[in-house]
PDB file of C-alpha atoms and ligand atoms in Angstrom:
ATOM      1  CA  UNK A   1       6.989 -16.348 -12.470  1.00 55.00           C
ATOM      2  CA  UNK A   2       4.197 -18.142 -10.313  1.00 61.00           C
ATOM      3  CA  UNK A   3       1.323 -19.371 -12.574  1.00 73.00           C
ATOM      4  CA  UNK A   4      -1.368 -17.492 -11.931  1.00 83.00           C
ATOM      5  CA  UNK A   5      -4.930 -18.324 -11.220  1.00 86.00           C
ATOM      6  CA  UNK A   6      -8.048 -16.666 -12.577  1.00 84.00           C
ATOM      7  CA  UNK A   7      -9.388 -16.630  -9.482  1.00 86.00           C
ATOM      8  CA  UNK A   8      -6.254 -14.363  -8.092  1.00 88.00           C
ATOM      9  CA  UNK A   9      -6.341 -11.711 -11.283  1.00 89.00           C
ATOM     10  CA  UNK A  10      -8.848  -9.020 -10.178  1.00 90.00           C
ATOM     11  CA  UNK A  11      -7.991  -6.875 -13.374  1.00 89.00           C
ATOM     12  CA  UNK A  12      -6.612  -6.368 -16.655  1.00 88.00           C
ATOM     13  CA  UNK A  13      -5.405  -3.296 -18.025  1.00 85.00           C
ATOM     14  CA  UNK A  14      -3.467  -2.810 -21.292  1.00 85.00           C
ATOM     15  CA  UNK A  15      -0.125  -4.882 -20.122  1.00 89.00           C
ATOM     16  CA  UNK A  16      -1.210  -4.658 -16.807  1.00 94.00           C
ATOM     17  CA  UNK A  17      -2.502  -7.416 -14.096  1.00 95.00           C
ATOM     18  CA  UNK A  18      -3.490  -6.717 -10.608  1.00 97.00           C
ATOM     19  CA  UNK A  19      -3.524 -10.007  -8.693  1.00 97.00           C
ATOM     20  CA  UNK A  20      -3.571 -10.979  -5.381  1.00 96.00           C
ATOM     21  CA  UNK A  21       0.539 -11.322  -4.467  1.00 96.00           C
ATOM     22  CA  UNK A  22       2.433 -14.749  -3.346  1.00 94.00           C
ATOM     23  CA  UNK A  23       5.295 -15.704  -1.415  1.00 96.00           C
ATOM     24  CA  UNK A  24       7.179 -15.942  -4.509  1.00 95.00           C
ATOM     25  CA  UNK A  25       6.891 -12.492  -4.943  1.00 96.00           C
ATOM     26  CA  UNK A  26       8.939 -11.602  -2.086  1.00 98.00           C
ATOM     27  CA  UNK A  27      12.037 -10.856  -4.585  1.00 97.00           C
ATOM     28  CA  UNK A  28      10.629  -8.521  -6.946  1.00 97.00           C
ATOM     29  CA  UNK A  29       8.180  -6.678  -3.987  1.00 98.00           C
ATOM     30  CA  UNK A  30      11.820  -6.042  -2.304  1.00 98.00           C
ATOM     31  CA  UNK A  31      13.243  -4.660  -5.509  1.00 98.00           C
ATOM     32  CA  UNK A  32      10.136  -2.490  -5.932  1.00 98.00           C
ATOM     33  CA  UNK A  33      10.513  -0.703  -2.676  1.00 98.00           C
ATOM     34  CA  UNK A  34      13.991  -0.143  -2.853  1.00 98.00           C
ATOM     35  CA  UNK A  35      13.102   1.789  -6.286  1.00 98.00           C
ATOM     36  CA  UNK A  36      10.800   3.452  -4.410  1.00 98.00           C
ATOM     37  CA  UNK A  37      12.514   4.564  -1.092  1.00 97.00           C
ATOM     38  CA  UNK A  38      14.993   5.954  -3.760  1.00 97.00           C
ATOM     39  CA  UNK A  39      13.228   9.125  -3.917  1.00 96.00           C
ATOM     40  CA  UNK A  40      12.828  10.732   0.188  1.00 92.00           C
ATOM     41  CA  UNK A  41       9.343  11.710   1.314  1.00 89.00           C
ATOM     42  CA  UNK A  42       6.901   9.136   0.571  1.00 91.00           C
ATOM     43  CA  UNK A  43       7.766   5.987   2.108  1.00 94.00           C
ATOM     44  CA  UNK A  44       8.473   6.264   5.896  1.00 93.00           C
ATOM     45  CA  UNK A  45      11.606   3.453   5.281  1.00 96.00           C
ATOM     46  CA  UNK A  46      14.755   4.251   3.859  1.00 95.00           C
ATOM     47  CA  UNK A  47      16.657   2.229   1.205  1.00 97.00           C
ATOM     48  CA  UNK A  48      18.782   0.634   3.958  1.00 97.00           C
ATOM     49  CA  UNK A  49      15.195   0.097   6.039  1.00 97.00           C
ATOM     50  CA  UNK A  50      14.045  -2.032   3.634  1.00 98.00           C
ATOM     51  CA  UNK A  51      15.766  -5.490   3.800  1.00 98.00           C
ATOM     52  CA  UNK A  52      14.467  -8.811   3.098  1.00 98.00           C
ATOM     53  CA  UNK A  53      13.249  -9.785   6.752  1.00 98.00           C
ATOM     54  CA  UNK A  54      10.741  -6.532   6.351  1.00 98.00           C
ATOM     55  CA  UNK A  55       9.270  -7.568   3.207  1.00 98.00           C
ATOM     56  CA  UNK A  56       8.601 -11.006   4.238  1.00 98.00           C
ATOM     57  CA  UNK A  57       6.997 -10.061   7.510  1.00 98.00           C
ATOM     58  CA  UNK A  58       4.308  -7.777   5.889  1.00 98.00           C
ATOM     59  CA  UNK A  59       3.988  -9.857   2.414  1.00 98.00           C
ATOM     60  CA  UNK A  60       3.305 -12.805   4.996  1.00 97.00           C
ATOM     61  CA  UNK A  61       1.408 -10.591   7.270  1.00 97.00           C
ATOM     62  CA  UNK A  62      -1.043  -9.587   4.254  1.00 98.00           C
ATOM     63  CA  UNK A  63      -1.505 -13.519   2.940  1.00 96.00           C
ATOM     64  CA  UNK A  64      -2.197 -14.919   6.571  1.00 96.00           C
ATOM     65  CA  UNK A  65      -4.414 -11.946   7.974  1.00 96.00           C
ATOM     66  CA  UNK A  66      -5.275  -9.111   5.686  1.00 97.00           C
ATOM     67  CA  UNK A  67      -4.765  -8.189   1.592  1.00 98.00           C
ATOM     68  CA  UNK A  68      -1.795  -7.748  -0.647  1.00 98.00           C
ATOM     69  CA  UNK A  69      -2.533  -6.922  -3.755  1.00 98.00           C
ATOM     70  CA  UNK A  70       0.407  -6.366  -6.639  1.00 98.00           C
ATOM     71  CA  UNK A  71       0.850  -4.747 -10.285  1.00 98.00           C
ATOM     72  CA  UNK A  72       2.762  -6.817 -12.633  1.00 96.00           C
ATOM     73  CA  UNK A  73       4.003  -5.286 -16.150  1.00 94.00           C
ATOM     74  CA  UNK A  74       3.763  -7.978 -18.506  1.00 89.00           C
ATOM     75  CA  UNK A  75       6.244  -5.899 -21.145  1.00 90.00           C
ATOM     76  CA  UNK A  76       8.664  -5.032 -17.573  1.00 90.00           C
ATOM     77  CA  UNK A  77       8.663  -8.288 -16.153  1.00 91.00           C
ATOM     78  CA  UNK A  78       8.631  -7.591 -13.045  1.00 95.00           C
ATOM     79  CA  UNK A  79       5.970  -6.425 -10.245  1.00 97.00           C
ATOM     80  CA  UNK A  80       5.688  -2.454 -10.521  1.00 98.00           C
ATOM     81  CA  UNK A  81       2.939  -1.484  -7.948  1.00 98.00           C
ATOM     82  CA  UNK A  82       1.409  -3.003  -4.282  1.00 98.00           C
ATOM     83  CA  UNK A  83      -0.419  -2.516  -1.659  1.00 98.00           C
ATOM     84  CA  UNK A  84      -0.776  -4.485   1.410  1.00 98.00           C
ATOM     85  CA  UNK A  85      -3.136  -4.178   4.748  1.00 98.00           C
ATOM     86  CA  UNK A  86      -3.759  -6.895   7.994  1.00 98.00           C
ATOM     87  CA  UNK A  87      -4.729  -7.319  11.290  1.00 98.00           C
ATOM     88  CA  UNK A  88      -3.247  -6.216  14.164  1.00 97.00           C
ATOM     89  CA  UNK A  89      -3.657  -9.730  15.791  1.00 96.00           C
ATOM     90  CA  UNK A  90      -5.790  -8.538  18.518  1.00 98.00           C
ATOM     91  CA  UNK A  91      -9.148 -10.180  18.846  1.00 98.00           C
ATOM     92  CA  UNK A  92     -10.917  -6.610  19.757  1.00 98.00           C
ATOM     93  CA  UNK A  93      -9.444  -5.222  16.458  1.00 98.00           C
ATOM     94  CA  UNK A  94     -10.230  -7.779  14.283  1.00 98.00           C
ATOM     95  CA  UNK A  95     -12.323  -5.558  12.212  1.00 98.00           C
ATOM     96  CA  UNK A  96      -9.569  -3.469  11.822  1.00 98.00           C
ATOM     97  CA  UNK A  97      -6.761  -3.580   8.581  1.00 98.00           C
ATOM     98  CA  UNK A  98      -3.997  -1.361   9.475  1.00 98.00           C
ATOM     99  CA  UNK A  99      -0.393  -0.850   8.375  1.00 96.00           C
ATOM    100  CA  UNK A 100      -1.458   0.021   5.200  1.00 98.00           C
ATOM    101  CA  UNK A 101       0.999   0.901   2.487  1.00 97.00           C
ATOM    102  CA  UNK A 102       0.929   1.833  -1.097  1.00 97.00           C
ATOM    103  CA  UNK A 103       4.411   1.838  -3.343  1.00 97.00           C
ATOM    104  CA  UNK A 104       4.121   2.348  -7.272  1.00 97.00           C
ATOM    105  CA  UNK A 105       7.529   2.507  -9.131  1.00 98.00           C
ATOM    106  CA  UNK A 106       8.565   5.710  -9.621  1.00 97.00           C
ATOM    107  CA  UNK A 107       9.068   5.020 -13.422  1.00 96.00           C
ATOM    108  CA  UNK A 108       5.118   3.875 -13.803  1.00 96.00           C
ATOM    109  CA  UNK A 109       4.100   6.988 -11.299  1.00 95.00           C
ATOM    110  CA  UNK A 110       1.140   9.168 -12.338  1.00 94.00           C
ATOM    111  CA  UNK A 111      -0.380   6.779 -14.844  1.00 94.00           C
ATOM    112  CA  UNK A 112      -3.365   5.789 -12.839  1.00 95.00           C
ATOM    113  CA  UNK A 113      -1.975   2.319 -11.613  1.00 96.00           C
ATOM    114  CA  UNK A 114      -1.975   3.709  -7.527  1.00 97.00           C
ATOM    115  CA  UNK A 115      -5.748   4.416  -7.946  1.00 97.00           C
ATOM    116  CA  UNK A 116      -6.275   0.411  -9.859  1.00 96.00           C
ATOM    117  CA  UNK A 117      -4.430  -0.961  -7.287  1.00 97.00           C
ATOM    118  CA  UNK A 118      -5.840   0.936  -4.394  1.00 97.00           C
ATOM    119  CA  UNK A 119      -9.882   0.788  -5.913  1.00 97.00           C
ATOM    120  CA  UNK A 120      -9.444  -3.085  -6.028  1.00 97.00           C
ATOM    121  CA  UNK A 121      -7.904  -3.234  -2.546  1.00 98.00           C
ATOM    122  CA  UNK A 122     -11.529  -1.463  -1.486  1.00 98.00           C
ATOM    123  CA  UNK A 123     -13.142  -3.559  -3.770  1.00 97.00           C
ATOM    124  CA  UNK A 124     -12.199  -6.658  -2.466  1.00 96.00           C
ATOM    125  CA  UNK A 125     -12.761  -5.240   1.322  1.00 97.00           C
ATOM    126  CA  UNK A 126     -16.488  -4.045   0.472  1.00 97.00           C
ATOM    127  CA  UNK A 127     -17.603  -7.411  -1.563  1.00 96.00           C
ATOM    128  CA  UNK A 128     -15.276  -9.936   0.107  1.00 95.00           C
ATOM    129  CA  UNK A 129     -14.334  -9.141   3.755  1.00 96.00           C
ATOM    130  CA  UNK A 130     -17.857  -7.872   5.538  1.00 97.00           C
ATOM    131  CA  UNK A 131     -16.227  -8.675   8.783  1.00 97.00           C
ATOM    132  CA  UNK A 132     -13.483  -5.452   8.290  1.00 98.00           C
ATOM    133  CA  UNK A 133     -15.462  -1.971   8.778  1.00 98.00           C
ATOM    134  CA  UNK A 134     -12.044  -0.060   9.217  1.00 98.00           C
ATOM    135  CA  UNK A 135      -9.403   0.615   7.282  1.00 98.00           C
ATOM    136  CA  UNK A 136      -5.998   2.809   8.483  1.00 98.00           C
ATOM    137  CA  UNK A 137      -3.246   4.624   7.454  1.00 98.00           C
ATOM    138  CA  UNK A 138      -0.842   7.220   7.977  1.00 97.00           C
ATOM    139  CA  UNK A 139       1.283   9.714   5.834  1.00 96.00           C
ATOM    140  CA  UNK A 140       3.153  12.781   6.644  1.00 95.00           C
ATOM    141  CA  UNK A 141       1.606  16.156   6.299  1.00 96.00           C
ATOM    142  CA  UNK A 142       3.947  16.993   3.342  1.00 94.00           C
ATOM    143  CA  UNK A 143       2.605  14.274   1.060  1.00 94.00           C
ATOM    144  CA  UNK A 144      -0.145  16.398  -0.023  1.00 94.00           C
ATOM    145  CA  UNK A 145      -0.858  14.558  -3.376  1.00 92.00           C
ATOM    146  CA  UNK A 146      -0.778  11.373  -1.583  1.00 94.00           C
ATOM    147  CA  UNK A 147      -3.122  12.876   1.224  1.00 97.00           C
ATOM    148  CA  UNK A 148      -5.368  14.209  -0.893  1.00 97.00           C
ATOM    149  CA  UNK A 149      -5.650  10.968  -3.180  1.00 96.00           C
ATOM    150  CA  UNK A 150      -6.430   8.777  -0.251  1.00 98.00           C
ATOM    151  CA  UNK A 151      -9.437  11.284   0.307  1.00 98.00           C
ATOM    152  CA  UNK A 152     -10.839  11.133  -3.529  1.00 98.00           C
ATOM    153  CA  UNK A 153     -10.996   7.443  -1.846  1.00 97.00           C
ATOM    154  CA  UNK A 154     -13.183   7.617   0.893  1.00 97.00           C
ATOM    155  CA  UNK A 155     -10.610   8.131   4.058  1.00 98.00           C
ATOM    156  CA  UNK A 156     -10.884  11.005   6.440  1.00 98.00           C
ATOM    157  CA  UNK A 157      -8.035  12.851   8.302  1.00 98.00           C
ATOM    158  CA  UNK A 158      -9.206  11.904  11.875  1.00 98.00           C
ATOM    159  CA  UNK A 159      -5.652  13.181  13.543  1.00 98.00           C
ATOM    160  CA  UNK A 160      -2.813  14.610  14.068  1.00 98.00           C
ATOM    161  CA  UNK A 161       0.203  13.401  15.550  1.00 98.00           C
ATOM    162  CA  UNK A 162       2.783  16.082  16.058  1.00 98.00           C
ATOM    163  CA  UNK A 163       6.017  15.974  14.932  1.00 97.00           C
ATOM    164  CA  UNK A 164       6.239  12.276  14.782  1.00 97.00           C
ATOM    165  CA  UNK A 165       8.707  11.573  11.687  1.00 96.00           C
ATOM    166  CA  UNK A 166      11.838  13.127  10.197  1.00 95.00           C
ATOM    167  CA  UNK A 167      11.793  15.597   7.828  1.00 94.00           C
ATOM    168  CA  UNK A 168      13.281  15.319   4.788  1.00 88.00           C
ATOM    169  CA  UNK A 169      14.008  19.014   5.199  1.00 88.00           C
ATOM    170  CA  UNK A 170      15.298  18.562   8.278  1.00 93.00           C
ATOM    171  CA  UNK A 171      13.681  18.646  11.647  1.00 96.00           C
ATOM    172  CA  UNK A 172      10.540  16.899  11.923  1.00 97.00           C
ATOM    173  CA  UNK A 173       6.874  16.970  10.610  1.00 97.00           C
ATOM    174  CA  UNK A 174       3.334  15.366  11.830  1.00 97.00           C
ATOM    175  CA  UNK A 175       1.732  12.471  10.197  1.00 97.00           C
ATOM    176  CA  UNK A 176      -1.598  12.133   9.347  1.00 98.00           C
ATOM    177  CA  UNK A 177      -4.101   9.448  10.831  1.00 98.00           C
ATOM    178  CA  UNK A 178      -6.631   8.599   8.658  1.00 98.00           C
ATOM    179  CA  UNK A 179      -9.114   5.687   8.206  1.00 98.00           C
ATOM    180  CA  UNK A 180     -11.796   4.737   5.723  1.00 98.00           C
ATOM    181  CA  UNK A 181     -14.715   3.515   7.047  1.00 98.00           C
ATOM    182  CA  UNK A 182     -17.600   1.130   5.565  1.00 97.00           C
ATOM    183  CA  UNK A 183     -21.182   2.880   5.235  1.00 87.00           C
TER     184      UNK A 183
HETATM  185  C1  COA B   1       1.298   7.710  -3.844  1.00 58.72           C
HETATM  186  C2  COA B   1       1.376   6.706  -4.989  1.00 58.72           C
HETATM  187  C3  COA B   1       1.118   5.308  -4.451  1.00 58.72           C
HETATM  188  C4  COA B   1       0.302   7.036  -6.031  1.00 58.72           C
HETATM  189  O1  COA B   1       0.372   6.079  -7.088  1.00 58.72           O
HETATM  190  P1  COA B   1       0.350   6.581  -8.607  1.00 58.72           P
HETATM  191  O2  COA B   1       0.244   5.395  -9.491  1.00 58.72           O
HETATM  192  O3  COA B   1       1.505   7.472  -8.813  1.00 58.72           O
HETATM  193  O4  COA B   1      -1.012   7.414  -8.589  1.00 58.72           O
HETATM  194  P2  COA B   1      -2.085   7.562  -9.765  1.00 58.72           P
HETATM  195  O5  COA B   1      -1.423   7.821 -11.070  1.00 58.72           O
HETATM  196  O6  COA B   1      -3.038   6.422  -9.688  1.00 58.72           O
HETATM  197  O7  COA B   1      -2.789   8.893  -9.333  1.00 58.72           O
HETATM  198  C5  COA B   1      -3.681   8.942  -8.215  1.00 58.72           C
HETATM  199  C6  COA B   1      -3.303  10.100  -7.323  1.00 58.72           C
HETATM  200  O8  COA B   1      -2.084   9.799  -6.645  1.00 58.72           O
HETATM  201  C7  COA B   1      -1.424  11.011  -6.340  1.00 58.72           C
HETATM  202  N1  COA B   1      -0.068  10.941  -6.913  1.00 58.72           N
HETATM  203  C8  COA B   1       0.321  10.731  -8.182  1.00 58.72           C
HETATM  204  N2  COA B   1       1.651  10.717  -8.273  1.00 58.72           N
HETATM  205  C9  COA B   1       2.107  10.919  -7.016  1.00 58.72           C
HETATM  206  C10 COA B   1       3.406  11.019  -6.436  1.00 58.72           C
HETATM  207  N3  COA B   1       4.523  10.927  -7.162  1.00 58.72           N
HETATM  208  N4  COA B   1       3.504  11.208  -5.108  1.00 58.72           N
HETATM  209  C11 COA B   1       2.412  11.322  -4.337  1.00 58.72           C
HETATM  210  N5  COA B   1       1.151  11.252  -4.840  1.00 58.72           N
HETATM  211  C12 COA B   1       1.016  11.044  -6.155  1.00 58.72           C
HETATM  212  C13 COA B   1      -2.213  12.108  -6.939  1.00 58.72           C
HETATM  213  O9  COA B   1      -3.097  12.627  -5.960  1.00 58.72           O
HETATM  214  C14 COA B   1      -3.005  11.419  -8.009  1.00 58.72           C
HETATM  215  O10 COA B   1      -4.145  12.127  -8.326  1.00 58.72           O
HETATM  216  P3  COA B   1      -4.032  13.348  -9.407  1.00 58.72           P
HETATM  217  O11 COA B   1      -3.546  12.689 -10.664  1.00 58.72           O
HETATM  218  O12 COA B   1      -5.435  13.833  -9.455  1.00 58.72           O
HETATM  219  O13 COA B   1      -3.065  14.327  -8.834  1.00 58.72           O
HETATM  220  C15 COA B   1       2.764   6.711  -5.694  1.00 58.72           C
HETATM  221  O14 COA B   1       2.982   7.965  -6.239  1.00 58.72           O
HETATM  222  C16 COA B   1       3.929   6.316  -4.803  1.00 58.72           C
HETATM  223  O15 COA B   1       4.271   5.144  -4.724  1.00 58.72           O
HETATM  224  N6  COA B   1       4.586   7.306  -4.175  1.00 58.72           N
HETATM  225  C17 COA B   1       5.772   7.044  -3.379  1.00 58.72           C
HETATM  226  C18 COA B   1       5.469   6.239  -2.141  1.00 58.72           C
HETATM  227  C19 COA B   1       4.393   6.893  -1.311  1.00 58.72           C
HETATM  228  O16 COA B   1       4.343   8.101  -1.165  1.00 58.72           O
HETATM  229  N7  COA B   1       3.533   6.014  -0.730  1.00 58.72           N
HETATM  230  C20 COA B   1       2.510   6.469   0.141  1.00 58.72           C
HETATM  231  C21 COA B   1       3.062   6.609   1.514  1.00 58.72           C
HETATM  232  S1  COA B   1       1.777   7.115   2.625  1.00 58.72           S
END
């Protein structure tokens, strides 16, 4: 694995380390969300959606123009959580980090490591990026837990938009627009 630097480890937790992520990481990130798109309804991207030339355009998206922050298990050995927001490109949006996505392995689930990963991500934005005073995302209406846990974080359902991905039932469902937005 990469050697760290201090100044790239933004927490400690039990076995835990949430650091900013490297190119080197593109392996293990890939593995992650393939674990992850495993299981239908949270990730947009299916298992055969999520090839190499994805992960390295938003793991090099983040590092150039936004944040990537990942989990690493010390005792698993590999990464087990990330979450990674950038620019659009545009000069007009520049205080703008969209595209934002959140994947935690489904084995490490409900154990609090979403909420690290996600309260440093803010963390960083509030003390370290004053320029960004906007912050999007989108997930589908039947992701309730994940809807309502981007909320205990500050974001606001600000739209709708109908019927604009697949079902896992069948048919289709809306996604949700939110943003978070600095005071
Ligand atoms: C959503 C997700 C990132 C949350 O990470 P996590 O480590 O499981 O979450 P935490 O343990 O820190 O819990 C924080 C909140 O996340 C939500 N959450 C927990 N497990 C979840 C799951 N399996 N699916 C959706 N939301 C979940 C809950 O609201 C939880 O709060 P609660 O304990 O009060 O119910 C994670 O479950 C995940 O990767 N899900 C699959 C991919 C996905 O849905 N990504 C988001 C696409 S928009």
């Amino acid at each position: 694995m990469q050697n760290v630097r201090a100044d790239d480890i933004l927490k400690t937790m039990d076995n835990i380390l949430i650091r900013r992520s490297f190119v080197n990481d593109i392996p293990s990130i890939e593995e992650l969300y393939l674990r992850v798109a495993e299981i239908e309804g949270g990730l947009a991207r299916t298992v055969p959606e999520i090839t190499r030339e994805h992960v390295e355009h938003f793991v090099s998206k983040s590092i150039s123009d936004g944040i990537e922050l990942v989990a690493s298990s010390h005792s698993a050995g590999r990464i087990i959580g990330e979450v990674h927001c950038y620019r659009n490109g545009v000069a007009t949006f520049a205080h703008v980090l969209g595209d934002l996505t959140i994947a935690v392995d489904p084995e490490y689930q409900g154990k609090g490591i979403g909420k690290l990963l996600f309260t440093e991500l803010l963390n960083e934005v509030i003390t370290k990026c004053p320029d960004i005073l906007r912050i999007e995302l989108i997930a589908r209406e039947s992701n309730e837990r994940a809807l309502r846990f981007y909320e205990s974080l500050g974001f606001k359902r600000e739209g709708r938009l109908e019927k604009r991905i697949r079902s896992v039932k069948g048919g289709f469902e809306d996604d949700i627009f939110m943003a978070w937005l600095r005071d």
